[in-house]
Amino acid sequence: MAAADELAFHEFEEATNLLAQTPDAATTSRSEPLTLQGHVAVAVDSGGSYGAEDEVEESDKTALLQEEKQQPGFWTFSYYQSFFDVDTSQVLDRIRGSLLPRPGHNFVRHHLRNRPDLYGPFWICATLAFVLAISGNLTLVLAQRRDPSIHYSPQFHKVTVAGVTIYCYAWLVPLALWGFLRWRKGVRERVGPYTFLETVCVYGYSLFVFIPTVWLFGALALALSAAGLVFTLWPVVREDTRLAAAVLLSVIVLLHALLALGCKFYFFQPLPPVHAAPPPQATSLPPSVLLPSTAPRSAST
Amino acid sequence: MAEAAESPGDPVTASSRPLFAGLSDISISQDIPVEGEITIPMRSRIREFDSSTLNESVQNTVMRDLKAVGKKFMHVLYPRKSNTLLRDWDLWGPLILCVTLALMLQRGSVDSEKDGGPQFAEVFVIVWFGAVTITLNSKLLGGNISFFQSLCVLGYCILPLTVAMLVCRLVLLAEPGPINFMVRLFVVIVMFAWSIVASTAFLADSQPPNRKALAVYPVFLFYFVISWMILTFTP
C-alpha cells in the first residue's frame, strides 16, 4: 500500500512536470503511439526505479488499446511489417541506449517501450558478421606485411562462418533464455518475463558495441555488452531465488564472453605458414600453434 | 430542307426522315451515319502486333532487348531522377552483370587449400540474396516500390562495380606494389560511391522521409561487401 501511494505521488508529479514543460504533450513526446505494456509488468517494490512511473501512467489506456488492436495472422505480410515499424531516430536511440548501459535504466522499458523491432537485430548481426570477416582479412594482410612468408588469401569462407555464428547466437540464445524464463515463471508464479521478440531485440542491440571496437574485441566491448544484458535482465530475474538468478546471469555473461573470445581467436589470428593447410574450426585456435613458428624466426633475426 | 439534303448512301436516314424530321436540322447532319458495324479496330492491330513479335527474326528480338538493357546502363552511368529503371524494369541486365562479376571474381584454379576467394556460387548467392533481402527490408519498412523494380535497380547499379572489377584485373596485370594497390583502391572507392549515388537516386523516393536512412543503409552494406570482394581479389 505504501508502495502504491509512492507510485501515485510520483506519477502525478512527473505527469505535471511533463505537462508543464510541453503543453501539447497529450500525444507522446517521442512521436510513438501509446505503448502497450500490458504483458510486461515488473513487480515494484520500494525501490521503484525500473521505469515504474511509465507503467502506472500508461496502464489504463493501454489495457483498452490492447483489446481493440487486432493482431494479423503470421502468414500475412503485415504481421511482419509490424516488426519493422520503426523510424531512423528510434533505431539510433536504441543503439545509443545499448552503448551506455546504466543500472537503473532498463533497455526494454526505456528504449524499446514494449515495441520491439526486428530491423536492429537483423542488420546489426549482418553488419557484425561482415565486419568480422573483413577485419580478419585485414589482420591477415597486415601480418603478411610484417612477415612475407605468411600466405595471404581472401579467406572468403570466413564470411559464411561469421554469419552463421552470429545469427545463431543472436537467435538461439534468446530463445533458450526466453524458454528458461517462462519455465521459471511457471514454477515461481511471478509476473511475466519479456516476450521472445524483446529478448531477441535486447541481444541484437547489445551486439552493436562490438562493431566499432572490433579491432580490440576486448574486455571493454565485452563488459559494455554484457552489462547491458545483465541490467536489462536483472528486474526479471530478481524475483527468483538467489541461486537461480546468479546462475542465469553468470551463464549469460559466460556465453557472451565465449562468443567474444571465439571470434577473437578465429578471425584475428593469422595462420602461420607451416600450419596453413587445415582450415581452422570455429573454436578457438590454441595460441601455442602460433608461438613455435614465430619464436625461431625471431631468434634467427 | 430535309428532302433537299438527301445524302446518296443513307437509306436509313431517308426512311426515318419523316419520323425524325425535326431532329436533322438540330444536331445530326445527314452525312454522319448513325448506324454502322461494331468493329474494334484495336483488336486486329494487337493481333497483328503479337504475331509480328513472334514472327520476327531472333536478331530483332535480341537487339531490342539489348537496346533496352543498354539504355538502362546509360541511366545508371549518368544517374538522374528518372523513372526508366522503375517503369520498364527487366532482370536481364542484373543477370548479365552478376554473371560477369562472378566469373571474374572466382579463383582461376581449384586450390588444394580451402582458403581462397569466393567461388562463382558464393558471389551469385551474395548478389541475388542480398538484393532480395534489401528489397524485403524496404517493403517491410513500408516502401511503395514493387519487388521486381527494386531488384532491377539494385542489379543495374552493380554496373559501376563491374567496371571497377575490369579495371582492377587490368591493373593487376602490371607489377604488384603499393602503387598498384592505391590505384585499385581509388578506382573501387569511386565506383562504390557511384553505385550508391545511382541506387539512392532511384530508391530513396520510395520510402517515407523518416525511414530513408533505414532503407539506404543495407544498400550501402551490400555494395560495400561487393567492393571488398573486388578489392581483395588476387589472381
Coordinates of C-alpha atoms in Angstrom, one line a residue:
Chain A
M1 CA 0.0 0.0 0.0
A2 CA 2.8 2.3 0.8
A3 CA 4.4 1.4 -2.4
A4 CA 1.2 2.2 -4.4
D5 CA 1.0 5.6 -2.7
E6 CA 4.6 6.4 -3.5
L7 CA 3.9 5.5 -7.1
A8 CA 0.8 7.6 -7.3
F9 CA 2.7 10.5 -6.0
H10 CA 5.5 10.1 -8.4
E11 CA 3.2 9.7 -11.4
F12 CA 1.3 12.8 -10.6
E13 CA 4.5 14.8 -10.1
E14 CA 6.1 13.6 -13.3
A15 CA 2.9 14.0 -15.3
T16 CA 2.6 17.6 -14.2
N17 CA 6.2 18.3 -14.8
L18 CA 5.9 16.9 -18.3
L19 CA 2.8 18.9 -19.0
A20 CA 4.3 22.0 -17.7
Q21 CA 7.3 21.7 -20.0
T22 CA 5.4 20.7 -23.1
P23 CA 1.8 21.9 -23.2
D24 CA 0.9 19.7 -26.1
A25 CA 2.2 16.5 -24.5
A26 CA -1.2 14.8 -24.9
T27 CA 0.5 12.8 -27.6
T28 CA 3.7 11.2 -26.5
S29 CA 6.7 13.4 -27.0
R30 CA 8.6 10.8 -28.9
S31 CA 6.3 10.5 -31.8
E32 CA 5.3 7.0 -30.9
P33 CA 1.8 5.7 -30.2
L34 CA 1.0 4.8 -26.7
T35 CA 3.0 1.9 -25.5
L36 CA 1.3 -1.5 -25.0
Q37 CA 2.7 -2.7 -21.8
G38 CA 0.0 -5.0 -20.7
H39 CA 2.0 -8.2 -21.0
V40 CA 5.0 -7.0 -19.1
A41 CA 4.6 -5.7 -15.6
V42 CA 7.6 -5.7 -13.3
A43 CA 6.7 -6.1 -9.7
V44 CA 7.5 -2.9 -8.0
D45 CA 9.0 -2.6 -4.6
S46 CA 10.1 0.3 -2.5
G47 CA 13.0 0.9 -4.9
G48 CA 10.6 1.6 -7.8
S49 CA 13.4 2.6 -10.0
Y50 CA 12.8 0.4 -13.0
G51 CA 10.5 2.5 -15.0
A52 CA 7.6 2.1 -12.7
E53 CA 6.3 5.6 -13.5
D54 CA 5.9 4.7 -17.1
E55 CA 3.8 1.7 -16.4
V56 CA 1.4 3.3 -14.0
E57 CA 0.5 6.2 -16.2
E58 CA 0.0 4.0 -19.3
S59 CA -1.7 1.0 -17.8
D60 CA -5.3 2.3 -18.1
K61 CA -5.1 3.5 -21.6
T62 CA -3.1 0.6 -22.9
A63 CA -5.4 -2.1 -21.5
L64 CA -8.1 -0.6 -23.6
L65 CA -5.9 -0.3 -26.7
Q66 CA -4.8 -3.9 -26.4
E67 CA -8.4 -5.2 -26.7
E68 CA -9.1 -3.1 -29.7
K69 CA -5.9 -3.9 -31.6
Q70 CA -6.2 -6.9 -33.9
Q71 CA -3.1 -8.9 -34.5
P72 CA -2.9 -10.1 -38.1
G73 CA -2.1 -13.7 -38.7
F74 CA 1.5 -14.8 -39.0
W75 CA 1.0 -15.8 -42.6
T76 CA 0.2 -12.2 -43.7
F77 CA 2.8 -9.7 -44.7
S78 CA 1.5 -7.0 -42.4
Y79 CA 2.3 -9.2 -39.4
Y80 CA 5.9 -9.0 -40.2
Q81 CA 5.6 -5.3 -41.2
S82 CA 4.6 -4.6 -37.6
F83 CA 8.1 -5.6 -36.5
F84 CA 9.7 -3.1 -38.8
D85 CA 7.6 -0.2 -37.6
V86 CA 10.5 2.0 -36.5
D87 CA 11.9 5.3 -37.6
T88 CA 15.5 6.2 -38.1
S89 CA 15.6 8.2 -34.9
Q90 CA 14.2 5.3 -32.9
V91 CA 16.8 2.9 -34.1
L92 CA 19.5 5.4 -33.3
D93 CA 18.1 6.0 -29.9
R94 CA 18.0 2.2 -29.2
I95 CA 21.6 1.9 -30.4
R96 CA 22.7 4.7 -28.1
G97 CA 20.9 3.0 -25.2
S98 CA 22.7 -0.2 -25.8
L99 CA 26.1 1.6 -25.9
L100 CA 25.6 3.1 -22.5
P101 CA 24.0 0.7 -20.1
R102 CA 23.1 2.1 -16.8
P103 CA 22.0 0.2 -13.8
G104 CA 18.6 1.8 -13.3
H105 CA 17.9 2.2 -16.9
N106 CA 16.2 -0.8 -18.3
F107 CA 16.6 -1.1 -22.0
V108 CA 13.3 -2.8 -22.6
R109 CA 11.3 -0.2 -20.7
H110 CA 13.0 3.0 -21.7
H111 CA 14.1 2.3 -25.2
L112 CA 12.0 -0.5 -26.6
R113 CA 8.9 0.7 -24.7
N114 CA 7.5 -2.7 -25.4
R115 CA 7.6 -2.2 -29.1
P116 CA 10.5 -4.5 -30.2
D117 CA 11.7 -4.3 -33.8
L118 CA 13.5 -6.8 -35.9
Y119 CA 15.3 -4.3 -38.0
G120 CA 18.0 -3.6 -35.5
P121 CA 18.9 -7.2 -34.6
F122 CA 18.9 -8.4 -38.2
W123 CA 21.1 -5.7 -39.7
I124 CA 23.4 -5.4 -36.7
C125 CA 24.1 -9.1 -36.9
A126 CA 24.7 -8.8 -40.7
T127 CA 27.0 -5.8 -40.2
L128 CA 28.9 -7.6 -37.4
A129 CA 29.3 -10.7 -39.5
F130 CA 30.8 -8.8 -42.4
V131 CA 32.9 -6.6 -40.2
L132 CA 34.3 -9.6 -38.5
A133 CA 35.2 -11.2 -41.8
I134 CA 36.7 -8.0 -43.2
S135 CA 38.7 -7.3 -40.1
G136 CA 40.0 -10.8 -40.1
N137 CA 41.1 -10.3 -43.6
L138 CA 42.8 -7.0 -42.8
T139 CA 44.6 -8.7 -39.9
L140 CA 46.0 -11.2 -42.3
V141 CA 47.1 -8.5 -44.7
L142 CA 48.9 -6.6 -42.0
A143 CA 50.5 -9.7 -40.7
Q144 CA 51.7 -10.5 -44.2
R145 CA 53.2 -7.1 -44.5
R146 CA 55.2 -7.7 -41.4
D147 CA 56.1 -11.3 -42.3
P148 CA 56.1 -12.1 -46.0
S149 CA 56.2 -15.8 -45.5
I150 CA 52.6 -15.9 -44.3
H151 CA 50.4 -16.9 -47.2
Y152 CA 47.7 -14.4 -47.9
S153 CA 44.3 -15.4 -49.3
P154 CA 41.0 -13.7 -49.1
Q155 CA 39.6 -16.5 -46.9
F156 CA 36.1 -16.0 -48.1
H157 CA 34.6 -18.9 -46.2
K158 CA 35.1 -16.9 -43.0
V159 CA 32.2 -14.8 -44.1
T160 CA 29.9 -17.8 -44.0
V161 CA 31.2 -19.0 -40.7
A162 CA 30.9 -15.5 -39.2
G163 CA 27.4 -15.1 -40.5
V164 CA 26.2 -18.5 -39.2
T165 CA 27.8 -18.0 -35.8
I166 CA 26.5 -14.5 -35.2
Y167 CA 22.9 -15.3 -36.3
C168 CA 22.7 -18.5 -34.4
Y169 CA 24.0 -16.7 -31.2
A170 CA 21.6 -13.8 -31.6
W171 CA 18.6 -16.0 -32.2
L172 CA 19.1 -19.3 -30.4
V173 CA 20.4 -17.9 -27.1
P174 CA 17.5 -15.5 -26.7
L175 CA 15.2 -18.5 -27.5
A176 CA 16.8 -20.5 -24.7
L177 CA 16.7 -17.6 -22.3
W178 CA 13.1 -16.9 -23.1
G179 CA 12.2 -20.5 -22.6
F180 CA 14.0 -20.7 -19.3
L181 CA 12.4 -17.5 -18.0
R182 CA 8.9 -18.8 -19.0
W183 CA 9.6 -22.0 -17.2
R184 CA 10.7 -20.2 -14.1
K185 CA 7.6 -18.0 -14.4
G186 CA 5.5 -21.1 -14.3
V187 CA 7.4 -22.5 -11.4
R188 CA 7.5 -19.4 -9.3
E189 CA 4.3 -17.7 -10.4
R190 CA 6.0 -14.5 -11.0
V191 CA 4.6 -11.9 -13.3
G192 CA 5.8 -12.2 -16.8
P193 CA 9.2 -12.0 -18.3
Y194 CA 10.0 -10.4 -21.6
T195 CA 8.5 -11.7 -24.8
F196 CA 10.7 -13.6 -27.2
L197 CA 11.0 -10.6 -29.6
E198 CA 12.0 -8.3 -26.8
T199 CA 14.8 -10.7 -25.8
V200 CA 15.9 -11.0 -29.4
C201 CA 15.9 -7.2 -29.6
V202 CA 18.0 -6.8 -26.5
Y203 CA 20.5 -9.3 -27.7
G204 CA 20.7 -7.8 -31.1
Y205 CA 21.2 -4.3 -29.9
S206 CA 23.7 -5.5 -27.3
L207 CA 25.9 -6.9 -30.1
F208 CA 26.2 -3.4 -31.7
V209 CA 29.0 -2.4 -29.4
F210 CA 31.3 -5.0 -31.0
I211 CA 31.1 -3.3 -34.4
P212 CA 33.2 -0.2 -33.7
T213 CA 35.5 -2.0 -31.3
V214 CA 36.1 -5.0 -33.5
W215 CA 39.9 -4.4 -33.7
L216 CA 40.1 -4.7 -30.0
F217 CA 37.3 -7.2 -29.4
G218 CA 38.5 -6.7 -26.0
A219 CA 37.4 -6.5 -22.4
L220 CA 35.8 -3.1 -22.8
A221 CA 33.4 -4.2 -25.5
L222 CA 32.6 -7.4 -23.7
A223 CA 32.0 -5.5 -20.5
L224 CA 29.6 -3.0 -22.1
S225 CA 27.7 -5.6 -23.9
A226 CA 27.4 -8.0 -21.0
A227 CA 26.4 -5.1 -18.7
G228 CA 23.6 -4.1 -21.0
L229 CA 22.3 -7.6 -21.0
V230 CA 22.6 -8.0 -17.2
F231 CA 20.9 -4.7 -16.4
T232 CA 18.1 -5.5 -18.7
L233 CA 17.5 -8.9 -17.2
W234 CA 18.0 -8.0 -13.6
P235 CA 14.5 -6.9 -12.8
V236 CA 13.0 -10.0 -14.3
V237 CA 15.4 -12.3 -12.5
R238 CA 15.5 -10.6 -9.2
E239 CA 12.3 -12.3 -8.1
D240 CA 13.8 -15.7 -8.4
T241 CA 15.9 -17.5 -5.8
R242 CA 19.3 -16.0 -5.5
L243 CA 20.9 -19.2 -6.8
A244 CA 18.8 -19.3 -9.9
A245 CA 19.4 -15.6 -10.6
A246 CA 23.1 -15.9 -10.1
V247 CA 23.4 -19.0 -12.2
L248 CA 21.4 -17.4 -15.0
L249 CA 23.3 -14.2 -15.1
S250 CA 26.6 -15.9 -15.0
V251 CA 25.7 -18.2 -17.8
I252 CA 24.6 -15.3 -19.9
V253 CA 27.9 -13.5 -19.3
L254 CA 29.8 -16.6 -19.9
L255 CA 28.2 -17.3 -23.3
H256 CA 28.9 -13.7 -24.3
A257 CA 32.5 -14.0 -23.3
L258 CA 32.8 -17.2 -25.2
L259 CA 31.5 -15.5 -28.3
A260 CA 33.9 -12.7 -28.0
L261 CA 36.9 -15.0 -27.3
G262 CA 35.9 -17.4 -30.1
C263 CA 35.7 -14.5 -32.6
K264 CA 38.9 -13.1 -31.5
F265 CA 40.8 -16.3 -31.9
Y266 CA 39.1 -17.4 -35.1
F267 CA 39.2 -14.1 -37.0
F268 CA 42.2 -12.3 -35.7
Q269 CA 44.9 -14.9 -35.5
P270 CA 46.8 -15.2 -38.8
L271 CA 47.6 -18.7 -39.7
P272 CA 51.3 -19.4 -39.5
P273 CA 52.6 -20.7 -42.8
V274 CA 53.8 -24.1 -41.6
H275 CA 50.4 -25.0 -40.3
A276 CA 48.4 -23.3 -43.1
A277 CA 46.9 -26.4 -44.6
P278 CA 43.9 -27.4 -42.4
P279 CA 41.1 -24.8 -42.4
P280 CA 40.5 -23.5 -38.9
Q281 CA 37.5 -24.7 -37.0
A282 CA 35.0 -22.4 -35.4
T283 CA 36.5 -23.0 -31.9
S284 CA 39.5 -21.1 -30.6
L285 CA 42.8 -21.8 -32.1
P286 CA 45.3 -22.7 -29.3
P287 CA 47.8 -19.8 -29.2
S288 CA 50.6 -22.4 -28.8
V289 CA 50.2 -23.1 -32.5
L290 CA 51.3 -19.6 -33.2
L291 CA 54.2 -19.5 -30.8
P292 CA 56.6 -22.2 -32.0
S293 CA 56.7 -20.9 -35.6
T294 CA 57.3 -17.3 -34.6
A295 CA 59.9 -18.0 -32.0
P296 CA 62.6 -19.5 -34.2
R297 CA 62.1 -16.7 -36.7
S298 CA 62.6 -14.0 -34.1
A299 CA 65.6 -16.0 -32.8
S300 CA 67.1 -16.0 -36.3
T301 CA 66.7 -12.3 -36.9
Chain B
M1 CA -34.7 21.5 -96.3
A2 CA -34.9 17.9 -95.2
E3 CA -35.5 16.5 -98.7
A4 CA -33.0 18.7 -100.4
A5 CA -30.2 17.4 -98.3
E6 CA -30.7 13.7 -99.0
S7 CA -27.3 12.1 -98.9
P8 CA -26.8 9.3 -101.5
G9 CA -25.7 6.3 -99.4
D10 CA -28.0 6.7 -96.5
P11 CA -31.1 4.5 -96.8
V12 CA -31.9 4.5 -93.1
T13 CA -31.9 8.2 -92.6
A14 CA -34.0 8.5 -95.8
S15 CA -36.6 6.2 -94.4
S16 CA -36.5 7.7 -90.9
R17 CA -36.7 11.3 -92.1
P18 CA -40.4 11.7 -91.7
L19 CA -40.1 10.4 -88.1
F20 CA -37.2 12.4 -87.1
A21 CA -37.7 15.4 -89.3
G22 CA -37.1 17.9 -86.7
L23 CA -34.0 16.3 -85.5
S24 CA -32.0 16.7 -88.6
D25 CA -31.7 20.4 -88.5
I26 CA -31.0 20.5 -84.8
S27 CA -27.9 18.4 -84.4
I28 CA -27.1 15.5 -86.7
S29 CA -26.2 16.3 -90.2
Q30 CA -27.2 13.7 -92.8
D31 CA -23.9 12.6 -93.9
I32 CA -22.9 11.3 -90.4
P33 CA -24.1 7.7 -90.3
V34 CA -25.9 6.8 -87.1
E35 CA -25.5 3.1 -87.7
G36 CA -22.6 1.0 -88.6
E37 CA -20.9 -2.2 -87.8
I38 CA -19.4 -2.8 -84.4
T39 CA -15.8 -3.4 -85.0
I40 CA -13.0 -2.9 -82.7
P41 CA -10.1 -1.8 -84.8
M42 CA -7.7 -2.1 -81.9
R43 CA -8.0 -5.9 -81.7
S44 CA -6.9 -6.6 -85.1
R45 CA -4.0 -4.3 -84.6
I46 CA -3.0 -6.0 -81.4
R47 CA -3.2 -9.4 -83.0
E48 CA -1.1 -8.1 -85.8
F49 CA 1.5 -6.9 -83.2
D50 CA 1.6 -10.2 -81.4
S51 CA 2.2 -12.2 -84.4
S52 CA 4.8 -9.7 -85.6
T53 CA 7.0 -10.3 -82.5
L54 CA 6.5 -14.0 -82.8
N55 CA 7.5 -14.0 -86.4
E56 CA 10.3 -11.5 -86.3
S57 CA 13.8 -12.7 -86.5
V58 CA 15.8 -13.6 -83.5
Q59 CA 18.2 -10.8 -84.2
N60 CA 15.4 -8.3 -83.9
T61 CA 14.3 -9.6 -80.6
V62 CA 17.8 -9.8 -79.2
M63 CA 18.7 -6.4 -80.4
R64 CA 15.5 -4.9 -79.0
D65 CA 16.2 -6.4 -75.6
L66 CA 19.9 -5.4 -75.8
K67 CA 18.9 -1.8 -76.6
A68 CA 16.6 -1.7 -73.6
V69 CA 19.4 -3.0 -71.4
G70 CA 21.9 -0.6 -72.8
K71 CA 19.5 2.3 -72.3
K72 CA 19.2 1.4 -68.7
F73 CA 23.0 1.1 -68.4
M74 CA 23.2 4.7 -69.6
H75 CA 20.7 5.7 -66.9
V76 CA 22.8 4.1 -64.3
L77 CA 26.1 5.7 -65.5
Y78 CA 24.5 9.1 -65.6
P79 CA 22.0 9.0 -62.8
R80 CA 19.2 11.5 -62.9
K81 CA 15.9 11.3 -61.3
S82 CA 14.1 9.4 -63.9
N83 CA 11.6 6.6 -64.0
T84 CA 13.0 4.4 -66.7
L85 CA 14.5 1.8 -64.5
L86 CA 11.4 1.6 -62.5
R87 CA 8.8 1.7 -65.2
D88 CA 10.3 -0.7 -67.7
W89 CA 12.1 -3.0 -65.3
D90 CA 13.8 -6.1 -66.5
L91 CA 16.2 -8.6 -64.9
W92 CA 18.4 -9.3 -68.0
G93 CA 20.8 -6.6 -67.1
P94 CA 21.3 -7.7 -63.5
L95 CA 21.8 -11.2 -64.7
I96 CA 24.4 -10.3 -67.2
L97 CA 26.2 -8.1 -64.7
C98 CA 26.1 -10.7 -61.9
V99 CA 27.3 -13.5 -64.1
T100 CA 30.2 -11.3 -65.4
L101 CA 31.2 -10.3 -61.9
A102 CA 31.0 -13.8 -60.5
L103 CA 33.1 -15.2 -63.4
M104 CA 35.7 -12.6 -62.9
L105 CA 35.8 -12.9 -59.2
Q106 CA 36.2 -16.7 -58.9
R107 CA 39.5 -18.2 -58.4
G108 CA 41.1 -19.5 -61.6
S109 CA 42.1 -22.9 -60.4
V110 CA 40.8 -25.0 -57.6
D111 CA 43.5 -24.8 -54.9
S112 CA 44.2 -27.6 -52.6
E113 CA 43.6 -25.4 -49.6
K114 CA 40.1 -24.3 -48.9
D115 CA 41.2 -20.7 -48.2
G116 CA 40.6 -18.6 -51.1
G117 CA 38.5 -16.2 -52.9
P118 CA 34.8 -16.6 -53.4
Q119 CA 33.6 -19.2 -55.7
F120 CA 31.1 -18.4 -58.5
A121 CA 28.2 -19.7 -56.5
E122 CA 29.1 -17.6 -53.5
V123 CA 29.2 -14.4 -55.5
F124 CA 26.0 -15.2 -57.2
V125 CA 24.2 -16.1 -54.0
I126 CA 25.5 -12.9 -52.3
V127 CA 24.3 -10.7 -55.1
W128 CA 20.9 -12.2 -55.5
F129 CA 20.1 -13.0 -51.9
G130 CA 21.5 -9.7 -50.9
A131 CA 19.2 -7.9 -53.4
V132 CA 16.2 -9.9 -52.3
T133 CA 16.9 -9.2 -48.6
I134 CA 17.3 -5.5 -49.2
T135 CA 14.0 -5.4 -51.2
L136 CA 12.2 -7.3 -48.5
N137 CA 13.6 -4.9 -45.9
S138 CA 12.5 -1.9 -48.0
K139 CA 9.0 -3.3 -48.3
L140 CA 8.7 -4.2 -44.7
L141 CA 9.7 -0.7 -43.7
G142 CA 6.7 0.5 -45.8
G143 CA 8.2 1.5 -49.1
N144 CA 6.0 1.7 -52.1
I145 CA 8.3 0.2 -54.7
S146 CA 7.5 -3.2 -56.1
F147 CA 9.6 -6.3 -55.6
F148 CA 11.0 -6.6 -59.1
Q149 CA 11.5 -2.9 -59.6
S150 CA 13.8 -2.9 -56.6
L151 CA 15.6 -6.0 -57.7
C152 CA 16.1 -4.3 -61.1
V153 CA 17.5 -1.1 -59.7
L154 CA 19.9 -2.9 -57.3
G155 CA 21.1 -5.2 -60.0
Y156 CA 21.7 -2.5 -62.6
C157 CA 23.6 -0.4 -60.1
I158 CA 26.2 -3.1 -59.9
L159 CA 27.4 -1.8 -63.2
P160 CA 30.0 0.7 -61.9
L161 CA 31.5 -2.1 -59.7
T162 CA 31.7 -4.5 -62.6
V163 CA 33.6 -1.7 -64.5
A164 CA 35.8 -1.4 -61.4
M165 CA 36.5 -5.2 -61.5
L166 CA 37.5 -5.0 -65.1
V167 CA 39.9 -2.1 -64.3
C168 CA 41.3 -3.9 -61.3
R169 CA 42.0 -7.0 -63.4
L170 CA 43.8 -4.9 -65.9
V171 CA 45.8 -3.1 -63.3
L172 CA 46.8 -6.4 -61.7
L173 CA 48.5 -7.4 -64.9
A174 CA 51.1 -4.8 -64.1
E175 CA 53.7 -5.2 -61.4
P176 CA 52.4 -5.5 -57.9
G177 CA 53.2 -3.0 -55.3
P178 CA 51.8 -0.2 -53.2
I179 CA 51.0 2.0 -56.2
N180 CA 49.1 -0.9 -57.8
F181 CA 47.1 -1.2 -54.6
M182 CA 46.5 2.6 -54.3
V183 CA 45.2 2.7 -57.9
R184 CA 42.9 -0.2 -57.3
L185 CA 41.7 1.3 -54.0
F186 CA 40.9 4.6 -55.7
V187 CA 39.0 3.0 -58.5
V188 CA 37.0 0.8 -56.2
I189 CA 36.1 3.7 -53.9
V190 CA 35.0 5.9 -56.8
M191 CA 32.8 3.2 -58.3
F192 CA 31.4 2.3 -54.9
A193 CA 30.3 5.9 -54.4
W194 CA 28.9 5.9 -57.9
S195 CA 26.8 2.8 -57.2
I196 CA 25.4 4.2 -54.0
V197 CA 24.5 7.5 -55.6
A198 CA 22.9 5.8 -58.6
S199 CA 20.8 3.4 -56.4
T200 CA 19.7 6.0 -53.9
A201 CA 18.6 8.3 -56.8
F202 CA 16.2 5.6 -57.8
L203 CA 15.3 4.1 -54.4
A204 CA 15.2 6.8 -51.9
D205 CA 12.0 8.4 -53.1
S206 CA 10.0 5.2 -52.4
Q207 CA 10.4 5.5 -48.6
P208 CA 8.8 7.9 -46.2
P209 CA 11.3 10.5 -45.2
N210 CA 11.7 9.4 -41.6
R211 CA 12.9 6.0 -42.7
K212 CA 15.1 6.8 -45.7
A213 CA 18.3 6.1 -43.8
L214 CA 17.0 2.7 -42.6
A215 CA 16.3 1.7 -46.2
V216 CA 19.6 3.1 -47.6
Y217 CA 21.9 1.6 -45.1
P218 CA 21.5 -2.1 -46.3
V219 CA 22.2 -0.9 -49.8
F220 CA 25.4 0.7 -48.5
L221 CA 26.4 -2.6 -46.8
F222 CA 25.6 -4.6 -49.9
Y223 CA 27.8 -2.6 -52.2
F224 CA 30.5 -2.3 -49.6
V225 CA 30.7 -6.1 -49.4
I226 CA 30.9 -6.4 -53.2
S227 CA 33.6 -3.7 -53.3
W228 CA 35.5 -5.6 -50.6
M229 CA 35.4 -8.7 -52.7
I230 CA 36.7 -6.8 -55.7
L231 CA 39.4 -5.1 -53.8
T232 CA 40.8 -8.2 -52.2
F233 CA 40.8 -10.2 -55.4
T234 CA 44.1 -11.7 -56.1
P235 CA 44.6 -13.7 -59.3

